[in-house]
Amino acid sequence: MVAGLREFTARVERNGVDEPVLDAENGEELMHVQPCVSIVLGNRPPESPGTLYISTKKVVWLSDVDRAKGYAVDFLSISLHAVSRDPEAYTSPCIYTQIETEDDEHESDGSDSECNGVLDLSKITEMRLVPSDPNQLDSLFEVFCECAELNPEPIEEEEEEHNWIFSADQLEDDATGEDSEWHVSENPSIGQSNGDHDLARTVLELQINDQRFEDAEEMEHENDGGRH
Amino acid sequence: MLFFSYFKELVGREVTVELKNDLAIRGTLHSVDQYLNIKLENTRVVDQEKYPHMLSVRNCFIRGSVVRYVQLPPEGVDVELLHDATRREARGG
């Protein structure tokens, strides 16, 4: 679910200037544009000049000179952001961000992200945005805060498909069409005796309902595991 | 909402926020929202040798979903109040 940093080159020209293509259908809006911002990914050298776009969903940086160059990261993947002004930490005052990646267990110090000279953006865990005017940092920080708050964790939806039985017709199809776990034993047992078909069906439904609960239990375990 | 209400009481106090990536940041709690996003001021990284670049950070916004623990100041913990609050929460009230 965590996307991390990615390449982003979808631009549209509006009033003579480029803007990133946003997901307007899902309500994404541009909140802030900051020209003259260079971007630093991990321990790599800064890239500039570029323009920073902050939307209600993500942060986009587009190069001013190379139309094929740009990056984006969703607010959902930004673990923290901060104003960094100490020259010991970084030579220029900047917005410092940490990016949650798929594989957070193996902390990247910036070197893992580059393999054979090819940059793997999805492993970048730190991004700095350096505006040419440091006085913009506080207002940028506030925009970041505002937009981050617009992006709470999505409520986890059930991903597994349940083959729940909703009607007697479905039950009949399932019972005849598949090699089910249960079978009608030769010795009549409860619910399957004396040709009382309705009663048998009721009991079968009950059994299938039991299976449903087993599924739910498994899912809970999986969710627990996924959190760590 | 228990934690939200409770953390709001701690605004202005020193807390240590430990993230799921093991980074621990100490600072003054500036604000907290309903998603438990946390804003800290005058922060410093607890393990500065491991995260030297974080030294400088003055104010910091931490996404609620990446927080593992929040270490509270002992004097900020009103045990009686928490008892009541957790009982109310357990009753769904």
mmCIF file of N, CA and C in Angstrom, chain A residues 76 78-84 86 89 96 98 126 128 145 148-149 151-153, chain B residues 19 21 23 25 33 35 37 39 53-54 56-63 65-66:
data_model
loop_
_atom_site.group_PDB
_atom_site.id
_atom_site.type_symbol
_atom_site.label_atom_id
_atom_site.label_comp_id
_atom_site.label_asym_id
_atom_site.label_seq_id
_atom_site.Cartn_x
_atom_site.Cartn_y
_atom_site.Cartn_z
ATOM 1 N N LEU A 76 0.439 10.171 2.120
ATOM 2 C CA LEU A 76 0.304 8.917 2.870
ATOM 3 C C LEU A 76 1.658 8.279 3.148
ATOM 4 N N ILE A 78 4.549 10.055 3.546
ATOM 5 C CA ILE A 78 5.474 10.963 4.235
ATOM 6 C C ILE A 78 5.313 10.773 5.740
ATOM 7 N N SER A 79 6.316 10.144 6.347
ATOM 8 C CA SER A 79 6.232 9.828 7.780
ATOM 9 C C SER A 79 6.336 11.074 8.632
ATOM 10 N N LEU A 80 7.260 11.947 8.259
ATOM 11 C CA LEU A 80 7.383 13.186 9.001
ATOM 12 C C LEU A 80 7.979 14.254 8.103
ATOM 13 N N HIS A 81 7.693 15.483 8.439
ATOM 14 C CA HIS A 81 8.340 16.591 7.751
ATOM 15 C C HIS A 81 8.709 17.638 8.781
ATOM 16 N N ALA A 82 9.748 18.378 8.484
ATOM 17 C CA ALA A 82 10.280 19.304 9.475
ATOM 18 C C ALA A 82 11.035 20.426 8.777
ATOM 19 N N VAL A 83 11.199 21.528 9.503
ATOM 20 C CA VAL A 83 12.025 22.621 9.005
ATOM 21 C C VAL A 83 13.435 22.413 9.539
ATOM 22 N N SER A 84 14.393 22.347 8.630
ATOM 23 C CA SER A 84 15.777 22.121 9.011
ATOM 24 C C SER A 84 16.583 23.375 8.693
ATOM 25 N N ASP A 86 19.744 24.012 10.590
ATOM 26 C CA ASP A 86 21.099 23.884 11.113
ATOM 27 C C ASP A 86 22.061 23.543 9.970
ATOM 28 N N ALA A 89 23.542 20.076 9.774
ATOM 29 C CA ALA A 89 22.735 18.958 9.279
ATOM 30 C C ALA A 89 22.648 18.985 7.765
ATOM 31 N N TYR A 96 12.735 19.081 5.484
ATOM 32 C CA TYR A 96 13.251 17.715 5.543
ATOM 33 C C TYR A 96 12.073 16.755 5.654
ATOM 34 N N GLN A 98 10.850 12.495 5.769
ATOM 35 C CA GLN A 98 11.148 11.061 5.763
ATOM 36 C C GLN A 98 10.029 10.346 5.030
ATOM 37 N N GLU A 126 14.647 9.559 2.394
ATOM 38 C CA GLU A 126 14.757 10.950 2.823
ATOM 39 C C GLU A 126 14.695 11.863 1.602
ATOM 40 N N ARG A 128 14.859 16.167 0.730
ATOM 41 C CA ARG A 128 14.942 17.548 1.198
ATOM 42 C C ARG A 128 14.495 18.471 0.074
ATOM 43 N N CYS A 145 1.746 20.639 6.644
ATOM 44 C CA CYS A 145 0.942 20.164 7.784
ATOM 45 C C CYS A 145 -0.530 20.067 7.390
ATOM 46 N N ALA A 148 -1.062 17.202 4.998
ATOM 47 C CA ALA A 148 -0.875 15.901 5.641
ATOM 48 C C ALA A 148 -2.126 15.535 6.434
ATOM 49 N N GLU A 149 -2.730 16.548 7.065
ATOM 50 C CA GLU A 149 -3.921 16.276 7.867
ATOM 51 C C GLU A 149 -5.115 15.910 6.993
ATOM 52 N N ASN A 151 -4.941 13.779 4.771
ATOM 53 C CA ASN A 151 -4.691 12.413 4.293
ATOM 54 C C ASN A 151 -4.500 11.420 5.432
ATOM 55 N N PRO A 152 -5.554 11.166 6.191
ATOM 56 C CA PRO A 152 -5.432 10.150 7.238
ATOM 57 C C PRO A 152 -5.315 8.768 6.611
ATOM 58 N N GLU A 153 -4.900 7.804 7.419
ATOM 59 C CA GLU A 153 -4.800 6.430 6.910
ATOM 60 C C GLU A 153 -6.154 5.990 6.379
ATOM 61 N N LEU B 19 9.176 6.346 16.638
ATOM 62 C CA LEU B 19 8.549 5.961 15.387
ATOM 63 C C LEU B 19 8.765 4.478 15.107
ATOM 64 N N ASN B 21 10.108 3.260 12.668
ATOM 65 C CA ASN B 21 11.426 3.000 12.071
ATOM 66 C C ASN B 21 12.539 3.192 13.103
ATOM 67 N N LEU B 23 13.352 5.591 15.002
ATOM 68 C CA LEU B 23 13.765 6.958 15.305
ATOM 69 C C LEU B 23 12.962 7.448 16.514
ATOM 70 N N ILE B 25 12.198 10.897 18.744
ATOM 71 C CA ILE B 25 12.347 12.345 18.728
ATOM 72 C C ILE B 25 11.751 12.923 20.003
ATOM 73 N N ASP B 33 -3.760 16.041 16.537
ATOM 74 C CA ASP B 33 -5.091 16.075 15.945
ATOM 75 C C ASP B 33 -5.777 14.730 16.099
ATOM 76 N N TYR B 35 -6.228 12.324 14.212
ATOM 77 C CA TYR B 35 -5.554 11.154 13.649
ATOM 78 C C TYR B 35 -4.269 10.848 14.410
ATOM 79 N N ASN B 37 -1.776 12.686 14.544
ATOM 80 C CA ASN B 37 -0.614 13.367 13.999
ATOM 81 C C ASN B 37 -0.064 14.252 15.097
ATOM 82 N N LYS B 39 2.636 17.308 16.328
ATOM 83 C CA LYS B 39 3.585 18.372 16.008
ATOM 84 C C LYS B 39 4.443 18.644 17.232
ATOM 85 N N HIS B 53 21.612 14.013 11.037
ATOM 86 C CA HIS B 53 21.004 15.061 10.219
ATOM 87 C C HIS B 53 19.737 15.620 10.834
ATOM 88 N N MET B 54 19.186 14.903 11.825
ATOM 89 C CA MET B 54 17.937 15.372 12.423
ATOM 90 C C MET B 54 18.183 16.394 13.531
ATOM 91 N N SER B 56 19.073 19.326 13.714
ATOM 92 C CA SER B 56 18.739 20.718 13.531
ATOM 93 C C SER B 56 17.252 21.004 13.576
ATOM 94 N N VAL B 57 16.479 19.960 13.489
ATOM 95 C CA VAL B 57 15.062 20.164 13.248
ATOM 96 C C VAL B 57 14.399 20.911 14.406
ATOM 97 N N ARG B 58 13.776 22.014 14.106
ATOM 98 C CA ARG B 58 13.162 22.825 15.161
ATOM 99 C C ARG B 58 11.705 22.447 15.367
ATOM 100 N N ASN B 59 10.962 22.421 14.287
ATOM 101 C CA ASN B 59 9.587 21.948 14.426
ATOM 102 C C ASN B 59 9.344 20.830 13.436
ATOM 103 N N CYS B 60 8.498 19.941 13.845
ATOM 104 C CA CYS B 60 8.426 18.655 13.176
ATOM 105 C C CYS B 60 6.990 18.142 13.220
ATOM 106 N N PHE B 61 6.516 17.679 12.090
ATOM 107 C CA PHE B 61 5.174 17.087 11.997
ATOM 108 C C PHE B 61 5.343 15.592 11.797
ATOM 109 N N ILE B 62 4.759 14.805 12.687
ATOM 110 C CA ILE B 62 4.911 13.358 12.601
ATOM 111 C C ILE B 62 3.559 12.733 12.300
ATOM 112 N N ARG B 63 3.533 11.930 11.267
ATOM 113 C CA ARG B 63 2.302 11.278 10.861
ATOM 114 C C ARG B 63 1.867 10.265 11.920
ATOM 115 N N SER B 65 0.247 7.598 11.903
ATOM 116 C CA SER B 65 0.328 6.166 11.609
ATOM 117 C C SER B 65 1.738 5.610 11.740
ATOM 118 N N VAL B 66 2.760 6.461 11.840
ATOM 119 C CA VAL B 66 4.121 5.934 11.967
ATOM 120 C C VAL B 66 4.615 5.964 13.411
#
